[in-house]
Amino acid sequence: MAVAAQPSIRLHQNHAFFRMNQRFYRNSQFYPSPRFLRARIRASSAVALEPESTTEVCGASDVDLFACPICYEPLIRKGPSGFNLPAIYRSAFKCRTCNKSYSSKNIYLDLTVTSGTKEYNEFKPAGTELFRSPFVSFVYERGWRQNFNRSGFPGPDEEFTMAQEYFKPSEGGVLVDVSCGSGLFSRKFAKSGDYSRVIALDFSENMLRQCFDFIKTDDTILSSNLALVRADVSRLPFSSGSVDAVHAGAALHCWPSPSNAIAEINRILRSGGIFVGSTFLRVSPSTPALLRPFRQRITRDYNYLTEEEIEDLCTSCGLVNYTKKVQQSFIMFSALKP
């Protein structure tokens, strides 16, 4: 998920902070109630108007794409066919090997290992947990992301254009926007029509809810081949070699283990598949003096890397043809699955 250039807002682990977030989110007009969601889906999608029936879908590419995050075996799907928010919302998924069941949580499909647990809730480092806050999720596209230009980020429109240039060989294929946050780029990818399926994936439940808040106002996106999925970037719920393109915008520095995440991205990419990411760079001895004020310092909460470290990481995880574009502390890089 994307994070700010300067992590000035800290994740406070006290009860008052979380009570404030909970009150804010409950009172927010952007909270999609299950009743509204069901009504919206039925009114805006032909799939939702089909007679209620439960059918097992086997052998379809939609099913083969999603895999159990525990054993990576393809999931069996029961429900209406189709790869869009209304159809997936009304479907249930089950692993044919370990029998674990997965279902949608109002608006997103929960494909985390902890899906369905009642007592256990897994927490990540502070840099990750910050973005599970409803308050931070709400303000991300309402002021937070705009501050990235201070560190050299060219802006979402330009970043999207840059990513699209890298992804040209993958047009018509499956694109996964990992750590998608509030879906800033997922929506652009879906609306472009350049991909057969787009998966907006994040670990934050509230970021995915915010993503739906933006999507529900545009019927063209709501009915497009787009899915919202909650998952861990270090345990991606896709079959090996099933994805053509992976995007990670302003995300790498927020991952608890960048090496595990990129190894997973390599696993799910098809041969010739492309990984494109952007992040904030860390200052290093090789950083020119003029750029040092823009580069990040080492912190406990985020994995800011140098240009050399990012290239080395991609190469060590088996990716090739590494390229990069750098501006102040902004870097966009790409690498290929051989």
mmCIF file of C-alpha atoms in Angstrom:
data_model
loop_
_atom_site.group_PDB
_atom_site.id
_atom_site.type_symbol
_atom_site.label_atom_id
_atom_site.label_comp_id
_atom_site.label_asym_id
_atom_site.label_seq_id
_atom_site.Cartn_x
_atom_site.Cartn_y
_atom_site.Cartn_z
ATOM 1 C CA MET A 1 0.000 0.000 0.000
ATOM 2 C CA ALA A 2 1.186 3.529 -0.612
ATOM 3 C CA VAL A 3 2.676 5.620 2.144
ATOM 4 C CA ALA A 4 3.655 9.264 2.550
ATOM 5 C CA ALA A 5 7.112 10.634 1.972
ATOM 6 C CA GLN A 6 7.491 11.738 5.546
ATOM 7 C CA PRO A 7 5.775 9.393 8.015
ATOM 8 C CA SER A 8 4.749 12.319 10.218
ATOM 9 C CA ILE A 9 1.579 10.632 11.388
ATOM 10 C CA ARG A 10 2.527 7.859 13.751
ATOM 11 C CA LEU A 11 0.421 4.858 14.569
ATOM 12 C CA HIS A 12 -0.594 5.362 18.169
ATOM 13 C CA GLN A 13 -1.243 2.126 19.912
ATOM 14 C CA ASN A 14 -3.519 3.585 22.565
ATOM 15 C CA HIS A 15 -7.233 3.021 22.954
ATOM 16 C CA ALA A 16 -8.182 6.646 22.436
ATOM 17 C CA PHE A 17 -6.680 6.681 18.934
ATOM 18 C CA PHE A 18 -8.579 3.646 17.801
ATOM 19 C CA ARG A 19 -11.822 4.856 19.403
ATOM 20 C CA MET A 20 -11.475 8.103 17.460
ATOM 21 C CA ASN A 21 -10.973 6.196 14.198
ATOM 22 C CA GLN A 22 -13.932 3.936 14.882
ATOM 23 C CA ARG A 23 -16.227 6.872 15.674
ATOM 24 C CA PHE A 24 -15.006 8.716 12.575
ATOM 25 C CA TYR A 25 -15.672 5.760 10.291
ATOM 26 C CA ARG A 26 -19.078 4.899 11.769
ATOM 27 C CA ASN A 27 -20.200 8.514 11.279
ATOM 28 C CA SER A 28 -18.716 8.849 7.798
ATOM 29 C CA GLN A 29 -21.080 9.122 4.847
ATOM 30 C CA PHE A 30 -18.615 7.016 2.882
ATOM 31 C CA TYR A 31 -19.189 3.822 4.844
ATOM 32 C CA PRO A 32 -20.881 1.346 2.465
ATOM 33 C CA SER A 33 -23.524 -0.480 4.464
ATOM 34 C CA PRO A 34 -24.252 -4.083 3.371
ATOM 35 C CA ARG A 35 -27.897 -3.094 2.684
ATOM 36 C CA PHE A 36 -26.843 -0.239 0.361
ATOM 37 C CA LEU A 37 -24.233 -2.422 -1.314
ATOM 38 C CA ARG A 38 -26.734 -5.166 -2.107
ATOM 39 C CA ALA A 39 -29.190 -2.661 -3.500
ATOM 40 C CA ARG A 40 -26.519 -0.917 -5.548
ATOM 41 C CA ILE A 41 -25.204 -4.148 -7.004
ATOM 42 C CA ARG A 42 -28.641 -5.444 -7.932
ATOM 43 C CA ALA A 43 -29.565 -2.155 -9.568
ATOM 44 C CA SER A 44 -26.386 -1.624 -11.525
ATOM 45 C CA SER A 45 -25.395 -5.042 -12.848
ATOM 46 C CA ALA A 46 -27.111 -7.517 -15.118
ATOM 47 C CA VAL A 47 -25.293 -10.292 -13.278
ATOM 48 C CA ALA A 48 -27.029 -9.346 -10.040
ATOM 49 C CA LEU A 49 -30.442 -9.606 -11.705
ATOM 50 C CA GLU A 50 -29.977 -13.262 -12.577
ATOM 51 C CA PRO A 51 -32.050 -15.788 -10.611
ATOM 52 C CA GLU A 52 -30.419 -16.837 -7.375
ATOM 53 C CA SER A 53 -28.654 -20.113 -8.010
ATOM 54 C CA THR A 54 -25.565 -21.840 -6.769
ATOM 55 C CA THR A 55 -23.495 -23.539 -9.415
ATOM 56 C CA GLU A 56 -19.999 -24.875 -9.232
ATOM 57 C CA VAL A 57 -17.702 -23.370 -11.798
ATOM 58 C CA CYS A 58 -14.789 -25.577 -12.728
ATOM 59 C CA GLY A 59 -12.058 -25.120 -15.296
ATOM 60 C CA ALA A 60 -12.789 -21.435 -15.898
ATOM 61 C CA SER A 61 -9.889 -19.000 -16.020
ATOM 62 C CA ASP A 62 -11.623 -16.855 -13.395
ATOM 63 C CA VAL A 63 -11.342 -19.721 -10.941
ATOM 64 C CA ASP A 64 -7.859 -20.833 -11.915
ATOM 65 C CA LEU A 65 -6.542 -17.325 -11.206
ATOM 66 C CA PHE A 66 -7.503 -17.288 -7.517
ATOM 67 C CA ALA A 67 -5.627 -19.757 -5.351
ATOM 68 C CA CYS A 68 -5.619 -20.713 -1.698
ATOM 69 C CA PRO A 69 -3.033 -18.619 0.206
ATOM 70 C CA ILE A 70 -2.238 -21.665 2.335
ATOM 71 C CA CYS A 71 -1.495 -24.324 -0.287
ATOM 72 C CA TYR A 72 -1.675 -22.302 -3.541
ATOM 73 C CA GLU A 73 -4.149 -24.758 -5.063
ATOM 74 C CA PRO A 74 -6.911 -23.349 -7.338
ATOM 75 C CA LEU A 75 -10.174 -22.424 -5.637
ATOM 76 C CA ILE A 76 -13.572 -23.902 -6.450
ATOM 77 C CA ARG A 77 -16.141 -21.169 -7.019
ATOM 78 C CA LYS A 78 -19.859 -21.374 -6.355
ATOM 79 C CA GLY A 79 -22.113 -18.592 -7.561
ATOM 80 C CA PRO A 80 -22.745 -16.537 -10.698
ATOM 81 C CA SER A 81 -20.083 -16.556 -13.383
ATOM 82 C CA GLY A 82 -18.199 -13.456 -14.390
ATOM 83 C CA PHE A 83 -15.258 -11.440 -13.139
ATOM 84 C CA ASN A 84 -16.684 -8.216 -11.720
ATOM 85 C CA LEU A 85 -17.583 -6.833 -8.313
ATOM 86 C CA PRO A 86 -21.270 -7.908 -8.297
ATOM 87 C CA ALA A 87 -20.538 -11.483 -9.431
ATOM 88 C CA ILE A 88 -17.646 -12.028 -7.029
ATOM 89 C CA TYR A 89 -19.623 -10.461 -4.172
ATOM 90 C CA ARG A 90 -22.293 -13.158 -4.608
ATOM 91 C CA SER A 91 -19.816 -16.041 -4.925
ATOM 92 C CA ALA A 92 -18.189 -18.344 -2.404
ATOM 93 C CA PHE A 93 -14.775 -19.928 -2.831
ATOM 94 C CA LYS A 94 -13.293 -23.094 -1.393
ATOM 95 C CA CYS A 95 -9.898 -24.736 -1.661
ATOM 96 C CA ARG A 96 -10.173 -28.155 -3.270
ATOM 97 C CA THR A 97 -7.141 -29.380 -1.316
ATOM 98 C CA CYS A 98 -7.345 -28.050 2.260
ATOM 99 C CA ASN A 99 -11.124 -27.328 2.194
ATOM 100 C CA LYS A 100 -10.703 -23.821 3.610
ATOM 101 C CA SER A 101 -13.560 -21.527 2.591
ATOM 102 C CA TYR A 102 -13.299 -17.885 1.506
ATOM 103 C CA SER A 103 -16.046 -15.340 0.983
ATOM 104 C CA SER A 104 -16.538 -11.645 0.314
ATOM 105 C CA LYS A 105 -16.625 -9.188 3.206
ATOM 106 C CA ASN A 106 -19.391 -6.921 1.907
ATOM 107 C CA ILE A 107 -17.250 -5.494 -0.900
ATOM 108 C CA TYR A 108 -13.979 -7.428 -1.104
ATOM 109 C CA LEU A 109 -12.913 -11.048 -1.263
ATOM 110 C CA ASP A 110 -10.820 -11.922 1.783
ATOM 111 C CA LEU A 111 -8.013 -14.237 0.663
ATOM 112 C CA THR A 112 -5.725 -13.866 3.667
ATOM 113 C CA VAL A 113 -4.545 -16.897 5.621
ATOM 114 C CA THR A 114 -6.473 -15.560 8.629
ATOM 115 C CA SER A 115 -9.758 -15.277 6.709
ATOM 116 C CA GLY A 116 -12.561 -16.753 8.800
ATOM 117 C CA THR A 117 -10.727 -16.619 12.139
ATOM 118 C CA LYS A 118 -12.831 -15.464 15.092
ATOM 119 C CA GLU A 119 -10.323 -14.914 17.877
ATOM 120 C CA TYR A 120 -7.011 -14.311 16.127
ATOM 121 C CA ASN A 121 -6.238 -11.033 14.343
ATOM 122 C CA GLU A 122 -2.827 -10.626 12.787
ATOM 123 C CA PHE A 123 -1.038 -7.310 13.202
ATOM 124 C CA LYS A 124 1.772 -5.996 11.028
ATOM 125 C CA PRO A 125 4.532 -3.451 11.739
ATOM 126 C CA ALA A 126 3.442 0.100 12.505
ATOM 127 C CA GLY A 127 4.070 1.288 8.953
ATOM 128 C CA THR A 128 1.519 -1.241 7.677
ATOM 129 C CA GLU A 129 -0.990 -0.940 10.497
ATOM 130 C CA LEU A 130 -1.179 2.824 10.014
ATOM 131 C CA PHE A 131 -2.977 2.312 6.723
ATOM 132 C CA ARG A 132 -5.560 -0.007 8.235
ATOM 133 C CA SER A 133 -6.855 3.011 10.135
ATOM 134 C CA PRO A 134 -10.176 4.303 8.733
ATOM 135 C CA PHE A 135 -9.025 7.891 9.205
ATOM 136 C CA VAL A 136 -5.788 7.499 7.225
ATOM 137 C CA SER A 137 -7.591 5.472 4.564
ATOM 138 C CA PHE A 138 -10.147 8.265 4.201
ATOM 139 C CA VAL A 139 -7.611 11.090 3.846
ATOM 140 C CA TYR A 140 -5.217 9.216 1.554
ATOM 141 C CA GLU A 141 -6.683 10.582 -1.695
ATOM 142 C CA ARG A 142 -8.038 13.677 0.035
ATOM 143 C CA GLY A 143 -4.750 15.432 0.715
ATOM 144 C CA TRP A 144 -2.193 12.793 1.803
ATOM 145 C CA ARG A 145 -1.125 11.527 -1.632
ATOM 146 C CA GLN A 146 -0.872 15.069 -3.010
ATOM 147 C CA ASN A 147 2.128 15.726 -0.731
ATOM 148 C CA PHE A 148 4.230 13.158 -2.592
ATOM 149 C CA ASN A 149 5.173 15.766 -5.193
ATOM 150 C CA ARG A 150 7.451 17.356 -2.602
ATOM 151 C CA SER A 151 9.701 14.308 -2.924
ATOM 152 C CA GLY A 152 9.707 14.221 -6.709
ATOM 153 C CA PHE A 153 6.648 12.103 -7.480
ATOM 154 C CA PRO A 154 5.301 13.463 -10.796
ATOM 155 C CA GLY A 155 1.644 12.926 -9.834
ATOM 156 C CA PRO A 156 -0.855 10.072 -10.357
ATOM 157 C CA ASP A 157 -1.679 10.879 -13.990
ATOM 158 C CA GLU A 158 1.959 11.016 -15.065
ATOM 159 C CA GLU A 159 2.859 7.958 -12.969
ATOM 160 C CA PHE A 160 -0.003 6.031 -14.590
ATOM 161 C CA THR A 161 1.211 7.011 -18.061
ATOM 162 C CA MET A 162 4.742 5.882 -17.169
ATOM 163 C CA ALA A 163 3.473 2.536 -15.866
ATOM 164 C CA GLN A 164 1.340 2.007 -18.969
ATOM 165 C CA GLU A 165 4.426 2.383 -21.136
ATOM 166 C CA TYR A 166 6.120 -0.442 -19.231
ATOM 167 C CA PHE A 167 2.982 -2.609 -19.395
ATOM 168 C CA LYS A 168 2.429 -2.362 -23.171
ATOM 169 C CA PRO A 169 3.642 -5.952 -23.756
ATOM 170 C CA SER A 170 1.072 -7.142 -21.174
ATOM 171 C CA GLU A 171 -1.994 -5.501 -22.716
ATOM 172 C CA GLY A 172 -4.955 -7.872 -22.815
ATOM 173 C CA GLY A 173 -3.627 -9.851 -19.868
ATOM 174 C CA VAL A 174 -4.268 -10.013 -16.115
ATOM 175 C CA LEU A 175 -2.953 -7.138 -13.985
ATOM 176 C CA VAL A 176 -2.659 -7.195 -10.183
ATOM 177 C CA ASP A 177 -2.290 -3.855 -8.396
ATOM 178 C CA VAL A 178 -0.671 -4.977 -5.137
ATOM 179 C CA SER A 179 -0.820 -2.695 -2.102
ATOM 180 C CA CYS A 180 -3.366 -0.704 -4.087
ATOM 181 C CA GLY A 181 -4.415 1.508 -1.163
ATOM 182 C CA SER A 182 -7.644 3.299 -2.030
ATOM 183 C CA GLY A 183 -7.407 2.076 -5.617
ATOM 184 C CA LEU A 184 -5.999 5.251 -7.155
ATOM 185 C CA PHE A 185 -4.248 3.294 -9.912
ATOM 186 C CA SER A 186 -6.497 0.215 -9.891
ATOM 187 C CA ARG A 187 -9.389 2.352 -11.111
ATOM 188 C CA LYS A 188 -7.245 3.849 -13.864
ATOM 189 C CA PHE A 189 -6.091 0.413 -15.015
ATOM 190 C CA ALA A 190 -9.659 -0.928 -15.017
ATOM 191 C CA LYS A 191 -11.040 2.081 -16.854
ATOM 192 C CA SER A 192 -8.324 1.928 -19.514
ATOM 193 C CA GLY A 193 -9.782 -1.297 -20.916
ATOM 194 C CA ASP A 194 -6.266 -2.526 -21.662
ATOM 195 C CA TYR A 195 -6.473 -5.598 -19.415
ATOM 196 C CA SER A 196 -8.741 -8.634 -19.376
ATOM 197 C CA ARG A 197 -8.912 -8.522 -15.575
ATOM 198 C CA VAL A 198 -7.671 -6.109 -12.912
ATOM 199 C CA ILE A 199 -7.302 -7.094 -9.251
ATOM 200 C CA ALA A 200 -7.050 -4.321 -6.660
ATOM 201 C CA LEU A 201 -5.255 -5.975 -3.746
ATOM 202 C CA ASP A 202 -4.404 -4.635 -0.308
ATOM 203 C CA PHE A 203 -4.002 -5.868 3.269
ATOM 204 C CA SER A 204 -5.999 -2.933 4.654
ATOM 205 C CA GLU A 205 -9.730 -3.556 4.951
ATOM 206 C CA ASN A 206 -10.411 0.183 5.179
ATOM 207 C CA MET A 207 -8.365 1.011 2.099
ATOM 208 C CA LEU A 208 -10.462 -1.489 0.133
ATOM 209 C CA ARG A 209 -13.644 0.089 1.498
ATOM 210 C CA GLN A 210 -12.417 3.476 0.368
ATOM 211 C CA CYS A 211 -11.628 1.987 -3.030
ATOM 212 C CA PHE A 212 -15.232 0.850 -3.326
ATOM 213 C CA ASP A 213 -16.487 4.272 -2.239
ATOM 214 C CA PHE A 214 -14.826 5.724 -5.334
ATOM 215 C CA ILE A 215 -15.873 2.859 -7.616
ATOM 216 C CA LYS A 216 -19.570 2.869 -6.718
ATOM 217 C CA THR A 217 -20.055 6.312 -8.254
ATOM 218 C CA ASP A 218 -18.977 5.054 -11.698
ATOM 219 C CA ASP A 219 -21.069 2.260 -13.238
ATOM 220 C CA THR A 220 -18.472 1.685 -15.968
ATOM 221 C CA ILE A 221 -15.925 0.621 -13.343
ATOM 222 C CA LEU A 222 -18.462 -1.225 -11.177
ATOM 223 C CA SER A 223 -19.348 -3.513 -14.079
ATOM 224 C CA SER A 224 -15.802 -3.814 -15.458
ATOM 225 C CA ASN A 225 -13.530 -6.823 -15.003
ATOM 226 C CA LEU A 226 -12.316 -5.622 -11.620
ATOM 227 C CA ALA A 227 -12.067 -7.456 -8.296
ATOM 228 C CA LEU A 228 -11.231 -6.156 -4.808
ATOM 229 C CA VAL A 229 -9.145 -8.650 -2.846
ATOM 230 C CA ARG A 230 -7.696 -8.522 0.646
ATOM 231 C CA ALA A 231 -4.391 -10.376 0.754
ATOM 232 C CA ASP A 232 -0.850 -10.294 2.105
ATOM 233 C CA VAL A 233 1.747 -9.298 -0.477
ATOM 234 C CA SER A 234 4.040 -11.948 1.024
ATOM 235 C CA ARG A 235 1.395 -14.636 0.444
ATOM 236 C CA LEU A 236 -0.330 -13.778 -2.817
ATOM 237 C CA PRO A 237 -3.490 -15.835 -3.514
ATOM 238 C CA PHE A 238 -2.819 -16.627 -7.164
ATOM 239 C CA SER A 239 -1.672 -19.692 -9.021
ATOM 240 C CA SER A 240 1.962 -19.722 -10.071
ATOM 241 C CA GLY A 241 2.519 -18.218 -13.502
ATOM 242 C CA SER A 242 -1.059 -16.888 -13.804
ATOM 243 C CA VAL A 243 -0.525 -13.109 -13.937
ATOM 244 C CA ASP A 244 0.785 -10.934 -16.786
ATOM 245 C CA ALA A 245 1.514 -7.692 -14.932
ATOM 246 C CA VAL A 246 2.020 -6.574 -11.322
ATOM 247 C CA HIS A 247 1.946 -2.945 -10.225
ATOM 248 C CA ALA A 248 3.019 -1.613 -6.826
ATOM 249 C CA GLY A 249 2.701 2.159 -6.598
ATOM 250 C CA ALA A 250 4.528 3.847 -3.700
ATOM 251 C CA ALA A 251 4.430 0.568 -1.826
ATOM 252 C CA LEU A 252 7.724 -1.301 -1.556
ATOM 253 C CA HIS A 253 9.014 0.670 1.443
ATOM 254 C CA CYS A 254 5.888 -0.273 3.422
ATOM 255 C CA TRP A 255 6.306 -4.050 3.021
ATOM 256 C CA PRO A 256 7.552 -5.871 6.144
ATOM 257 C CA SER A 257 9.755 -8.059 3.939
ATOM 258 C CA PRO A 258 10.430 -6.657 0.455
ATOM 259 C CA SER A 259 12.377 -9.797 -0.485
ATOM 260 C CA ASN A 260 9.467 -12.113 0.343
ATOM 261 C CA ALA A 261 7.067 -9.854 -1.529
ATOM 262 C CA ILE A 262 9.140 -9.655 -4.716
ATOM 263 C CA ALA A 263 9.783 -13.400 -4.611
ATOM 264 C CA GLU A 264 6.005 -13.886 -4.490
ATOM 265 C CA ILE A 265 5.524 -11.467 -7.371
ATOM 266 C CA ASN A 266 8.060 -13.462 -9.375
ATOM 267 C CA ARG A 267 6.150 -16.671 -8.571
ATOM 268 C CA ILE A 268 2.770 -15.462 -9.826
ATOM 269 C CA LEU A 269 4.098 -13.790 -13.007
ATOM 270 C CA ARG A 270 4.014 -15.659 -16.273
ATOM 271 C CA SER A 271 7.186 -15.914 -18.338
ATOM 272 C CA GLY A 272 7.518 -12.481 -19.923
ATOM 273 C CA GLY A 273 5.347 -10.896 -17.226
ATOM 274 C CA ILE A 274 6.267 -7.427 -16.001
ATOM 275 C CA PHE A 275 6.629 -5.976 -12.512
ATOM 276 C CA VAL A 276 6.493 -2.190 -12.169
ATOM 277 C CA GLY A 277 6.939 -0.452 -8.827
ATOM 278 C CA SER A 278 7.574 2.986 -7.401
ATOM 279 C CA THR A 279 8.865 4.030 -4.002
ATOM 280 C CA PHE A 280 10.853 6.606 -2.029
ATOM 281 C CA LEU A 281 14.626 6.304 -2.161
ATOM 282 C CA ARG A 282 16.930 6.313 0.843
ATOM 283 C CA VAL A 283 20.033 8.487 1.025
ATOM 284 C CA SER A 284 23.304 6.620 0.459
ATOM 285 C CA PRO A 285 26.992 7.511 0.075
ATOM 286 C CA SER A 286 26.495 7.612 -3.702
ATOM 287 C CA THR A 287 23.585 10.080 -3.469
ATOM 288 C CA PRO A 288 24.537 13.456 -4.996
ATOM 289 C CA ALA A 289 24.712 16.238 -2.411
ATOM 290 C CA LEU A 290 21.882 18.171 -4.094
ATOM 291 C CA LEU A 291 19.511 15.209 -3.746
ATOM 292 C CA ARG A 292 20.305 14.238 -0.178
ATOM 293 C CA PRO A 293 17.702 16.566 1.368
ATOM 294 C CA PHE A 294 15.023 14.758 -0.674
ATOM 295 C CA ARG A 295 16.019 11.211 0.230
ATOM 296 C CA GLN A 296 14.593 9.342 3.208
ATOM 297 C CA ARG A 297 16.510 8.378 6.314
ATOM 298 C CA ILE A 298 16.487 4.926 7.859
ATOM 299 C CA THR A 299 13.462 4.503 10.122
ATOM 300 C CA ARG A 300 11.978 1.651 12.130
ATOM 301 C CA ASP A 301 8.642 1.837 10.349
ATOM 302 C CA TYR A 302 9.594 1.769 6.656
ATOM 303 C CA ASN A 303 12.069 -0.093 4.437
ATOM 304 C CA TYR A 304 13.482 2.805 2.425
ATOM 305 C CA LEU A 305 16.007 1.374 -0.031
ATOM 306 C CA THR A 306 18.703 2.795 -2.273
ATOM 307 C CA GLU A 307 18.734 2.542 -6.079
ATOM 308 C CA GLU A 308 21.375 -0.169 -5.858
ATOM 309 C CA GLU A 309 19.459 -2.170 -3.263
ATOM 310 C CA ILE A 310 16.250 -2.212 -5.327
ATOM 311 C CA GLU A 311 18.045 -3.487 -8.414
ATOM 312 C CA ASP A 312 19.927 -6.090 -6.388
ATOM 313 C CA LEU A 313 16.686 -7.222 -4.746
ATOM 314 C CA CYS A 314 14.863 -7.685 -8.061
ATOM 315 C CA THR A 315 17.818 -9.552 -9.554
ATOM 316 C CA SER A 316 18.257 -11.827 -6.530
ATOM 317 C CA CYS A 317 14.561 -12.757 -6.733
ATOM 318 C CA GLY A 318 15.006 -13.952 -10.315
ATOM 319 C CA LEU A 319 13.783 -10.951 -12.317
ATOM 320 C CA VAL A 320 15.707 -9.604 -15.314
ATOM 321 C CA ASN A 321 15.905 -6.549 -17.610
ATOM 322 C CA TYR A 322 15.771 -4.109 -14.710
ATOM 323 C CA THR A 323 15.172 -0.457 -15.676
ATOM 324 C CA LYS A 324 14.542 2.676 -13.632
ATOM 325 C CA LYS A 325 13.539 6.339 -13.776
ATOM 326 C CA VAL A 326 14.605 8.594 -10.903
ATOM 327 C CA GLN A 327 13.558 12.085 -9.876
ATOM 328 C CA GLN A 328 14.665 13.440 -6.487
ATOM 329 C CA SER A 329 13.606 10.670 -4.065
ATOM 330 C CA PHE A 330 11.082 9.156 -6.506
ATOM 331 C CA ILE A 331 11.975 5.999 -8.412
ATOM 332 C CA MET A 332 9.873 3.969 -10.820
ATOM 333 C CA PHE A 333 11.443 0.677 -11.797
ATOM 334 C CA SER A 334 10.489 -2.312 -13.910
ATOM 335 C CA ALA A 335 11.710 -5.872 -14.181
ATOM 336 C CA LEU A 336 10.794 -8.909 -16.276
ATOM 337 C CA LYS A 337 10.009 -12.531 -15.435
ATOM 338 C CA PRO A 338 12.344 -14.581 -17.677
#
